[in-house]
CSV table of C-alpha atoms in Angstrom, one decimal:
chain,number,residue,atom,x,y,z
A,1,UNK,CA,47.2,23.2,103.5
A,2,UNK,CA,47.8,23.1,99.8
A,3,UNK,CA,51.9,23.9,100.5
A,4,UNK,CA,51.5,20.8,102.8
A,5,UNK,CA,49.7,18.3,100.5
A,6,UNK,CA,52.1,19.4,97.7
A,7,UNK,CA,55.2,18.4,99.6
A,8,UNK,CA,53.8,14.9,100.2
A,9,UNK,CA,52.8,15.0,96.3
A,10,UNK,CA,56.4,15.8,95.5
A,11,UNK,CA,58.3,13.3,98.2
A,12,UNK,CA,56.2,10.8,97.1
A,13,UNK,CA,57.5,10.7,93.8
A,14,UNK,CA,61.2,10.7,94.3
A,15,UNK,CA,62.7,7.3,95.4
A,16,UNK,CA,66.1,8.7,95.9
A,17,UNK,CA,67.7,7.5,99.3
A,18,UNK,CA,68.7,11.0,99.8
A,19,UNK,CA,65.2,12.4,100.4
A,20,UNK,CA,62.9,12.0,103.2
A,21,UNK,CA,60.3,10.0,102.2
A,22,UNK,CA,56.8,10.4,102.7
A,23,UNK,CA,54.8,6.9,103.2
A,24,UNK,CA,51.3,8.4,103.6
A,25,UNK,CA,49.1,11.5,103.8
A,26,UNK,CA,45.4,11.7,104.4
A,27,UNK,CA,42.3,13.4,106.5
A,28,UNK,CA,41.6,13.5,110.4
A,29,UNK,CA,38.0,13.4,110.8
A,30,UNK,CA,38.0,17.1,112.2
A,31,UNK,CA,39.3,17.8,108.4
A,32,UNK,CA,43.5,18.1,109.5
A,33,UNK,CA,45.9,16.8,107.1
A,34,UNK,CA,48.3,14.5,108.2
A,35,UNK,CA,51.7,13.4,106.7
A,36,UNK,CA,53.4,9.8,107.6
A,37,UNK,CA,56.8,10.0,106.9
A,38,UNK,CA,59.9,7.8,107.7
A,39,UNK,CA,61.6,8.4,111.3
A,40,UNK,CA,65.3,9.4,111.2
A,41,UNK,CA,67.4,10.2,114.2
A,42,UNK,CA,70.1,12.6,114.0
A,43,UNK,CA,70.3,16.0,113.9
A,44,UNK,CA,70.3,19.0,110.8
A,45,UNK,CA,73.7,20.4,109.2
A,46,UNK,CA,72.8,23.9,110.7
A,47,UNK,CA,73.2,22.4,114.0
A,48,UNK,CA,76.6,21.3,113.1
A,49,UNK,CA,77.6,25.2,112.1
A,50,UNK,CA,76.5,27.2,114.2
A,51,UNK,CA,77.6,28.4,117.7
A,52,UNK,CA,79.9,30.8,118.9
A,53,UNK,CA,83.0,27.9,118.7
A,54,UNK,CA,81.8,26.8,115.4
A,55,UNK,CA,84.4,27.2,112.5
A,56,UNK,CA,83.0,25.1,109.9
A,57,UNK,CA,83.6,21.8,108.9
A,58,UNK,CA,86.4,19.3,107.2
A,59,UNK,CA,86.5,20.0,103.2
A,60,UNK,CA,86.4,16.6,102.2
A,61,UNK,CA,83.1,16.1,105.0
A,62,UNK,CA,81.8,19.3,104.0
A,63,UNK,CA,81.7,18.6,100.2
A,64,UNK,CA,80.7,14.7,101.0
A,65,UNK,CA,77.7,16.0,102.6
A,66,UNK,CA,76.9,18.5,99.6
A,67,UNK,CA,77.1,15.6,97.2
A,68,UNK,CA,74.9,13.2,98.7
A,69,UNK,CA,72.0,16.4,99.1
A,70,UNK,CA,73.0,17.2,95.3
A,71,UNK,CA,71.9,13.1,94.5
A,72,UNK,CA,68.9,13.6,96.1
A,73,UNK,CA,68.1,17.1,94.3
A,74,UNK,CA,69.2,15.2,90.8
A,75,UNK,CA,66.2,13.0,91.2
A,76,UNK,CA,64.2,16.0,91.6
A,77,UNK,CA,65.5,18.1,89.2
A,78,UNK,CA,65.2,15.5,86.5
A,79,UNK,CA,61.1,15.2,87.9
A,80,UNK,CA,60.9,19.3,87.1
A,81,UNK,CA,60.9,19.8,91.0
A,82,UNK,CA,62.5,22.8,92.6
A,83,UNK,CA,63.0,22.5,95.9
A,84,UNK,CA,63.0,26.5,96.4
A,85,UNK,CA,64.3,26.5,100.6
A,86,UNK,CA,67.5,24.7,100.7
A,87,UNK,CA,69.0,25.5,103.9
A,88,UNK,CA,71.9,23.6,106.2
A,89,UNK,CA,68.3,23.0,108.3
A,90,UNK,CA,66.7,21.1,105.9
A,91,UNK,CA,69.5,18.5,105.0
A,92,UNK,CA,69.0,15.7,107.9
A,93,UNK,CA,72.0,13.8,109.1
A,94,UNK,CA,71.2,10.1,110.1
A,95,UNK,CA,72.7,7.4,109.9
A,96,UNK,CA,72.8,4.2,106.9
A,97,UNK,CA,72.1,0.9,107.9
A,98,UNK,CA,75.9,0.2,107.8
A,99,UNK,CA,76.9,2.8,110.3
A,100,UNK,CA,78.2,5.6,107.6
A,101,UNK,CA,76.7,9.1,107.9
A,102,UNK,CA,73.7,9.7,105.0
A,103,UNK,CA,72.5,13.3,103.9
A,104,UNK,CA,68.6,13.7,103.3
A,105,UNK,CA,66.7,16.4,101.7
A,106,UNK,CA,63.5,17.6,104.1
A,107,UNK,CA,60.7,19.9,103.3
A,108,UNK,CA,59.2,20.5,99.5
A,109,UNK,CA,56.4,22.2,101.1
A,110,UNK,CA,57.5,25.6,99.1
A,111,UNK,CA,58.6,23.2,96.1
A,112,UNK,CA,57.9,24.3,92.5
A,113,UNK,CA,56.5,21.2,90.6
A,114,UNK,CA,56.5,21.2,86.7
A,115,UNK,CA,54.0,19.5,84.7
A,116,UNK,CA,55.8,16.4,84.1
A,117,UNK,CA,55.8,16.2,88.0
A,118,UNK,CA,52.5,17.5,88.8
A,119,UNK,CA,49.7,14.5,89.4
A,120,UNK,CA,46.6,14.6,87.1
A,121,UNK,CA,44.3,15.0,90.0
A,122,UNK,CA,46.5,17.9,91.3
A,123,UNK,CA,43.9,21.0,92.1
A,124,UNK,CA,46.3,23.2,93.3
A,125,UNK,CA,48.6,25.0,90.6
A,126,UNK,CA,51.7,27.6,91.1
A,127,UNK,CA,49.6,30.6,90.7
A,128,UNK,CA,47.6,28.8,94.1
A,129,UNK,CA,50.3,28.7,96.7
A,130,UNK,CA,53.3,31.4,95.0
A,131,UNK,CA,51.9,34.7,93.4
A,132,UNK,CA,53.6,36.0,90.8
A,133,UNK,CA,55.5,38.2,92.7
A,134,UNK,CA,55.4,36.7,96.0
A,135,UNK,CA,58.6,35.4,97.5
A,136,UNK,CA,58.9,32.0,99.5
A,137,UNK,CA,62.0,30.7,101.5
A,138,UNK,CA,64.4,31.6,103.8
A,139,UNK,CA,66.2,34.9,102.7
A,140,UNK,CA,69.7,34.1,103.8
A,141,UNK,CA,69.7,31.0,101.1
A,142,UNK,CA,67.5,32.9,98.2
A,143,UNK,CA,68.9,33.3,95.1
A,144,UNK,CA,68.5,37.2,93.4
A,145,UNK,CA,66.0,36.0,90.9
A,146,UNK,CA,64.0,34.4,93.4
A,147,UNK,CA,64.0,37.6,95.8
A,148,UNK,CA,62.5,38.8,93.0
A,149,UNK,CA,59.8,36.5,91.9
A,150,UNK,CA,59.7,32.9,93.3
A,151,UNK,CA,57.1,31.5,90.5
A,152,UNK,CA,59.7,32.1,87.8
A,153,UNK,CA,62.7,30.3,89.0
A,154,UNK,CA,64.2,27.3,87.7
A,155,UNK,CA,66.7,24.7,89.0
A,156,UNK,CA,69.4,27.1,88.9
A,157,UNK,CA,67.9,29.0,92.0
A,158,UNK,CA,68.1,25.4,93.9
A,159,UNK,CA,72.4,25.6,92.8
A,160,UNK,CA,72.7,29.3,94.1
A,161,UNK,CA,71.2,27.9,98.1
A,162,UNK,CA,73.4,24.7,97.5
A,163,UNK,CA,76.6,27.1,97.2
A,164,UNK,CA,75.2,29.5,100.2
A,165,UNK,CA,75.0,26.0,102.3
A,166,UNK,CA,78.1,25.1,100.9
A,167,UNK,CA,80.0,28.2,101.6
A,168,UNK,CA,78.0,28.1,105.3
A,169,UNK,CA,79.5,24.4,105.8
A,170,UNK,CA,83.2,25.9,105.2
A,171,UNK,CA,83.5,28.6,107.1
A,172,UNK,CA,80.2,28.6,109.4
A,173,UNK,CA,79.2,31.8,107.7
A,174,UNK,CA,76.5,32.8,105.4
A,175,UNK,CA,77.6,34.8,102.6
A,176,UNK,CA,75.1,37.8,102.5
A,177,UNK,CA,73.9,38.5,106.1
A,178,UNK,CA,71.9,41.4,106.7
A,179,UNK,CA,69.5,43.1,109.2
A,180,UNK,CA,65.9,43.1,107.0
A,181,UNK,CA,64.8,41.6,104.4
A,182,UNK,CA,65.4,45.0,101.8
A,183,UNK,CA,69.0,44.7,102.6
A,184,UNK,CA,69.5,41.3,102.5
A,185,UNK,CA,67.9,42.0,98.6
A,186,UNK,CA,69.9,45.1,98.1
A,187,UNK,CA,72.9,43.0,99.1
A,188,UNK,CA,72.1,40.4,96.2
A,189,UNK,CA,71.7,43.1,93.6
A,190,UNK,CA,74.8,45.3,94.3
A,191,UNK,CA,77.2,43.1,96.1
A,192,UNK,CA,79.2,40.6,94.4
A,193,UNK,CA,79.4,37.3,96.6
A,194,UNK,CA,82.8,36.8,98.9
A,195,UNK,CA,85.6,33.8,98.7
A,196,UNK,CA,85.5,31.7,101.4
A,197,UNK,CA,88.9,31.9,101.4
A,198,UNK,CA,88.5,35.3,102.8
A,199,UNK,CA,87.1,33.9,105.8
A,200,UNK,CA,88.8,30.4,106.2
A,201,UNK,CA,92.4,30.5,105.0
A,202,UNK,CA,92.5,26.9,104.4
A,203,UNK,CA,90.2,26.6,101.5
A,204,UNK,CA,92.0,25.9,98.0
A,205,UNK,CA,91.8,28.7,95.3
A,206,UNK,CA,89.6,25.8,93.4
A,207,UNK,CA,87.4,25.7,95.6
A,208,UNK,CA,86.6,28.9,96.1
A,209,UNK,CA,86.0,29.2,92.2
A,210,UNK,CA,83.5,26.4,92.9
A,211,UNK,CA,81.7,27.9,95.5
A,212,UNK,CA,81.9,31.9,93.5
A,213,UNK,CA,80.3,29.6,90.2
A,214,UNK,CA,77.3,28.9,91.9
A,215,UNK,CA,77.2,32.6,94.0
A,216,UNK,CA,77.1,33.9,90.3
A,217,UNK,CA,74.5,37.0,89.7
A,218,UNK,CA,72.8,36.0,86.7
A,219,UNK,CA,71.9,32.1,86.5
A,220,UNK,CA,73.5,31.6,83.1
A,221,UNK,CA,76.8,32.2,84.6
A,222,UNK,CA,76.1,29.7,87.1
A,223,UNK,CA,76.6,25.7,86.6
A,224,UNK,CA,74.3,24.3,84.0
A,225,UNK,CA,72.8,21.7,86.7
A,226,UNK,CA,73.5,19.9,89.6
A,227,UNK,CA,75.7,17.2,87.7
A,228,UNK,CA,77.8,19.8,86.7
A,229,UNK,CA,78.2,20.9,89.8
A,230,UNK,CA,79.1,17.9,91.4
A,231,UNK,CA,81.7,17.2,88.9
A,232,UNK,CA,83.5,20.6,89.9
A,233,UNK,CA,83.5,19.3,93.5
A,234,UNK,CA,84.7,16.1,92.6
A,235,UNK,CA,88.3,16.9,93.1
A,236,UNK,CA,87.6,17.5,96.8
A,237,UNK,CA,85.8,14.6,97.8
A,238,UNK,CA,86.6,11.7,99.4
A,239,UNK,CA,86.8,8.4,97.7
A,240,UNK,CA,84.0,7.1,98.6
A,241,UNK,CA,81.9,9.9,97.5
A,242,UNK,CA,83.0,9.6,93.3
A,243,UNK,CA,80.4,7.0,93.4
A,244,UNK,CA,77.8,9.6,94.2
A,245,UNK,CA,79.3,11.9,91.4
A,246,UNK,CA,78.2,9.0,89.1
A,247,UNK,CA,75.1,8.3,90.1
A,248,UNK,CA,74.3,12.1,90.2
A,249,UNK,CA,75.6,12.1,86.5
A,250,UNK,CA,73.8,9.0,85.4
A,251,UNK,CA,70.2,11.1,87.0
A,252,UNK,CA,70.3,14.0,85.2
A,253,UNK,CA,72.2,12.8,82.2
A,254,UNK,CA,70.1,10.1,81.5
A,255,UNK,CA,66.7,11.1,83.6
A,256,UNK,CA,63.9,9.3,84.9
A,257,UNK,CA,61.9,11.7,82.8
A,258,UNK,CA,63.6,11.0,79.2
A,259,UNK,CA,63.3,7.2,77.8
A,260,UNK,CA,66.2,5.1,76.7
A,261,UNK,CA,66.4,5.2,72.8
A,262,UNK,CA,68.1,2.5,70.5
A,263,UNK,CA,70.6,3.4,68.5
A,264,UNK,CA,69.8,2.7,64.7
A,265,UNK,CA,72.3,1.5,62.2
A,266,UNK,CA,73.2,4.3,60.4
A,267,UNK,CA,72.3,2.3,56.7
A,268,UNK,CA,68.7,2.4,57.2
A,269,UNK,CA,65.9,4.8,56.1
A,270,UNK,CA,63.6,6.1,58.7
A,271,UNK,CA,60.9,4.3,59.3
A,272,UNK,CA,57.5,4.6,57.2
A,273,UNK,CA,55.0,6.8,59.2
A,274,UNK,CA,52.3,4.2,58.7
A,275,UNK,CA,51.1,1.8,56.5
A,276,UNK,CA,51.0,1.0,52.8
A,277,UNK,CA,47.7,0.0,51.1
A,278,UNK,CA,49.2,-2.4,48.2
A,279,UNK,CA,46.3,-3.3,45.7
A,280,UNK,CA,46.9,-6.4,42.8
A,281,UNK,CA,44.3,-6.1,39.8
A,282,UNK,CA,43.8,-8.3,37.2
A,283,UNK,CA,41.1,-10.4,38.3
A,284,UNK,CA,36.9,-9.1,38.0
A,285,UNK,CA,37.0,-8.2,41.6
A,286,UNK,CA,40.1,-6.0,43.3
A,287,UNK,CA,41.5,-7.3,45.8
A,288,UNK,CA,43.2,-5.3,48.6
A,289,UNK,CA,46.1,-6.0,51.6
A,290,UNK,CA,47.0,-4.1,54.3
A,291,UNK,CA,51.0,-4.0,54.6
A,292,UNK,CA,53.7,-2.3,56.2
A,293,UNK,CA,56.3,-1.5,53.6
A,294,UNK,CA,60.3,0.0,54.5
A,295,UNK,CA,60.5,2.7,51.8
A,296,UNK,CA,63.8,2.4,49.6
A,297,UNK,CA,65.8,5.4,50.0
A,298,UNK,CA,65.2,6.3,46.2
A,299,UNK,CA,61.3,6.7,45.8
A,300,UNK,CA,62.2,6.9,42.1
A,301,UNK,CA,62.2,2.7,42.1
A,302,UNK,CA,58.4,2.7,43.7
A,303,UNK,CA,57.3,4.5,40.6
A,304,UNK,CA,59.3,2.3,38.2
A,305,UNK,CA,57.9,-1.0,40.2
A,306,UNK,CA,54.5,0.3,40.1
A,307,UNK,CA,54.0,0.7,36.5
A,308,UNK,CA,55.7,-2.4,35.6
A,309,UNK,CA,53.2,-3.9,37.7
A,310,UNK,CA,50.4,-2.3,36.1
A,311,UNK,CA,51.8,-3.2,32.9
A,312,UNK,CA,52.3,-6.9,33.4
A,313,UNK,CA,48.3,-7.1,35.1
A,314,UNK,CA,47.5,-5.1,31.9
A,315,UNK,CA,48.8,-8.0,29.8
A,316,UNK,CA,47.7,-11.1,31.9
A,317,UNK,CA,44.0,-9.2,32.2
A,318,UNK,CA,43.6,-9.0,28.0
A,319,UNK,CA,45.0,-12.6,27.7
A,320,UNK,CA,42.8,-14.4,29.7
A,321,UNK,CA,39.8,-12.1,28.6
A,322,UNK,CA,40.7,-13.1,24.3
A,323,UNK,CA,39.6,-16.6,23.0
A,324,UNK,CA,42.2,-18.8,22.7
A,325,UNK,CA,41.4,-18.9,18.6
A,326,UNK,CA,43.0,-16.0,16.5
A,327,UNK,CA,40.5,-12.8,17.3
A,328,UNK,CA,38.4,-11.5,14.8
A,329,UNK,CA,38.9,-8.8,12.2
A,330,UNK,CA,37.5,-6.0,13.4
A,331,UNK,CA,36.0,-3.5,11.2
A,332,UNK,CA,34.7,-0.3,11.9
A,333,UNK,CA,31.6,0.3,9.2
A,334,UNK,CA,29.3,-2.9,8.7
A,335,UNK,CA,30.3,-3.9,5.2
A,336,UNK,CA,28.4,-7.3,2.8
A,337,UNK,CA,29.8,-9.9,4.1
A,338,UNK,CA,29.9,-12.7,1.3
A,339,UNK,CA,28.7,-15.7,3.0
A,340,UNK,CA,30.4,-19.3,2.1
A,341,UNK,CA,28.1,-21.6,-0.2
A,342,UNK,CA,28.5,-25.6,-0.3
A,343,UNK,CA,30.2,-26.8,-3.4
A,344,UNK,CA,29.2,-29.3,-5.6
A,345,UNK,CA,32.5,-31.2,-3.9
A,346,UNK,CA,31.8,-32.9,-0.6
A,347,UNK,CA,33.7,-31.2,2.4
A,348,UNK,CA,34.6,-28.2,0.4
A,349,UNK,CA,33.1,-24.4,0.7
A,350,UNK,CA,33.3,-22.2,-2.0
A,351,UNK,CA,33.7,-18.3,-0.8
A,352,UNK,CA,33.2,-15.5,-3.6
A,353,UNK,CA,35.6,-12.5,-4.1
A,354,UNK,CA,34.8,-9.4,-2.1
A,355,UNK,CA,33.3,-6.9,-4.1
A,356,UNK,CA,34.4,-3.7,-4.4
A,357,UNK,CA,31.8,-1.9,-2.0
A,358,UNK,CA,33.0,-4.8,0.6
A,359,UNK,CA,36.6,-3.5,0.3
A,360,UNK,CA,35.9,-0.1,0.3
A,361,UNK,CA,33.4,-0.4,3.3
A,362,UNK,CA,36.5,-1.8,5.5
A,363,UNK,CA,38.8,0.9,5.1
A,364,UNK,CA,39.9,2.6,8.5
A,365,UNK,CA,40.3,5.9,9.2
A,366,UNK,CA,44.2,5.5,10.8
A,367,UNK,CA,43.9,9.2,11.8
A,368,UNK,CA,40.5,9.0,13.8
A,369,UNK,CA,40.4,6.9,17.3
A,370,UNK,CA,37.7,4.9,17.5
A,371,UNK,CA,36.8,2.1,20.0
A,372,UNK,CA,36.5,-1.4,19.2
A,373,UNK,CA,34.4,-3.3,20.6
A,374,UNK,CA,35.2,-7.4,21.0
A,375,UNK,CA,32.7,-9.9,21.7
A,376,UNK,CA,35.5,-12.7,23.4
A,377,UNK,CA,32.6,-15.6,23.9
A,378,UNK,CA,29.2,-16.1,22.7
A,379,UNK,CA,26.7,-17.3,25.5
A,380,UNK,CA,24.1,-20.1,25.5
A,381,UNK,CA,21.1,-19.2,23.7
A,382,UNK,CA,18.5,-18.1,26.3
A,383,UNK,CA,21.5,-16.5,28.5
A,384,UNK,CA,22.1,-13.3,28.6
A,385,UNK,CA,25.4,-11.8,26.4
A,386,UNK,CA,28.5,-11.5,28.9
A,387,UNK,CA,31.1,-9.0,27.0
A,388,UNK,CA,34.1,-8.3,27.9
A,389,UNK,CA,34.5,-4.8,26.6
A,390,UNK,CA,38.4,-3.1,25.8
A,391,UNK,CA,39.1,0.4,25.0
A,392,UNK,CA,41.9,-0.2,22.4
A,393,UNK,CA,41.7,3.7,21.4
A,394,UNK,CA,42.0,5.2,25.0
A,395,UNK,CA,44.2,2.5,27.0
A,396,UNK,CA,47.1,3.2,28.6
């Protein structure tokens, strides 16, 4: 049951033309699943190949029908899905609305479903439906790694059946063909795979590299993904079908899982990685914006702007807070003060000398920092004093 819901969870998903597609799945009331999916009429690729007459297909019909499976798998591959049982009996031949023959992928019920595929309400992982080391699919289209372990395959194992089917299509032969299941493994381990030209003299030496590439041993030697792949065929197809080689390079170039970036003008700094806070003083109460500032490519200019900034609201904050008349002598020790006395003359003050002790009481201390302390406005009488007070000796 799981195997089941998970290929409706994985058909669902891909909108390729080239897959089966699965319209809806639900619950009989007796508790048996049910799967809706579209109705095709036609008949498998295995059909095609098999029999004691059969000698294998046309190249160019034979790598046409390969290409259009390959779209279909693109789609899949790009959603991290491995379809794990490609087989000439699960590629459907039907036909297009115009009459021309179309290719589509059946049965992901053995399918291995990556996390960017898997839906958030899926209960049933990997571990639930392949053990570790438990093998699923048909033998005869198994890559070695996948005899092995089925869980930890990748889409490489999915190029390995495609060649098998490909190599089946060609010369209506399976490459490895044994008795059991042990020697169809002990085949894949010891034996290297055969050219099809060994069985169908027809087939171009390029072609048989083709189809050897994807029989390769170890995956890495093996095409690097389906697009790959169907560029190697290219050569082979028919005219039609270089439209398919497109597409199929467009899926898993470009992917439905990786989003389209815009390019950026090679002149521009990276973009900030948030925003700014910008604060202005100078005024009793801060106030604060909220910005989003493009950082210059020298940060060395932010620190120069910055101070000059300060500087300038240093200035404008101790001109507006000074009286406007010339400030005050300030002295450090209170000192006598000789206080101004009216003069016999009308309009005229007479101010005596400063003594001696006056003088001596104002001298400053130049090597001592002391603050000073300015009184800029005197309030009304009854109001309480408002100062202003400056740090001359400490500022910065």
């Amino acid at each position: 049951v799981a195997r089941f819901e998970r290929e409706a969870r994985a058909a669902v998903r891909l909108k390729s033309s080239h897959v089966a597609k699965v319209l809806d799945t639900g619950t009989l009331e007796n508790g048996a699943p049910f799967m809706v999916m579209e109705y095709l009429e036609g008949e498998n690729l295995a059909s095609l190949v098999r029999g004691p007459e059969a000698t294998g297909l046309p190249i160019d019909v034979a790598v046409d029908y390969v290409l259009q499976a390959l779209e279909g798998l693109a789609e899949a591959h790009a959603l991290e899905i491995v379809h794990r049982d490609l087989k000439p009996a699960n590629l459907f031949l039907t036909s297009a609305a115009d009459g021309s023959p179309i290719v589509k992928v059946l049965d992901f019920g053995v399918s291995k479903v990556g996390a960017l595929a898997a839906s958030t309400g899926d209960e049933t992982g990997e571990s639930d439906v392949t053990r570790t080391q438990g093998v699923v699919g048909s033998p005869l289209y198994m890559s070695p790694e996948q005899m092995k372990s089925s869980r930890d395959v990748d889409s490489r194992t999915d190029i390995w059946s495609m060649g098998v089917c490909l190599f089946e299509l060609l010369t209506a032969k399976v490459p490895f063909e044994a008795e059991t299941i042990h020697q169809q493994y002990a085949m894949l381990m010891l034996a290297d795979a055969p050219r099809p030209s060994a069985v169908r003299a027809d087939i171009p030496p390029a072609l048989d590299d083709v189809v050897t590439k994807c029989l390769a041993r170890e995956p890495e030697n093996r095409f690097a993904d389906v697009g790959e792949f169907a560029r190697a065929l290219a050569p082979f197809a028919p005219e039609h079908a270089q439209a398919t080689v497109a597409r199929i390079g467009r899926t898993i170039g470009g992917g439905r899982k990786v989003a389209p970036t815009v390019p950026r003008p090679q002149s521009l700094p990276p973009p900030p990685a948030g925003k700014t806070e910008v604060t202005w003083g100078g005024t009793t109460g801060k106030r604060a914006a909220e910005v989003t500032v493009q950082p210059p490519p020298n940060r060395t200019w932010i620190a120069i702007v910055g101070v000059g900034v300060a500087i300038i609201g240093a200035i404008i904050f101790v001109s507006r807070s000074q009286p406007q008349a010339p400030a005050p002598t300030a002295t450090i020790a209170a000192a006598p003060v000789a206080v101004p006395t009216p003069s016999a003359t009308p309009g005229v003050i007479v101010t005596p000398a400063p003594t001696p002790e006056a003088t001596a009481s104002a001298t400053v201390d130049a090597s001592v920092a002391r603050p000073v302390i300015l009184k800029t406005h005197k309030p009304p009488l009854g109001a309480p004093a408002n100062t202003d007070e400056i740090d001359f000796a400490h500022r910065k």
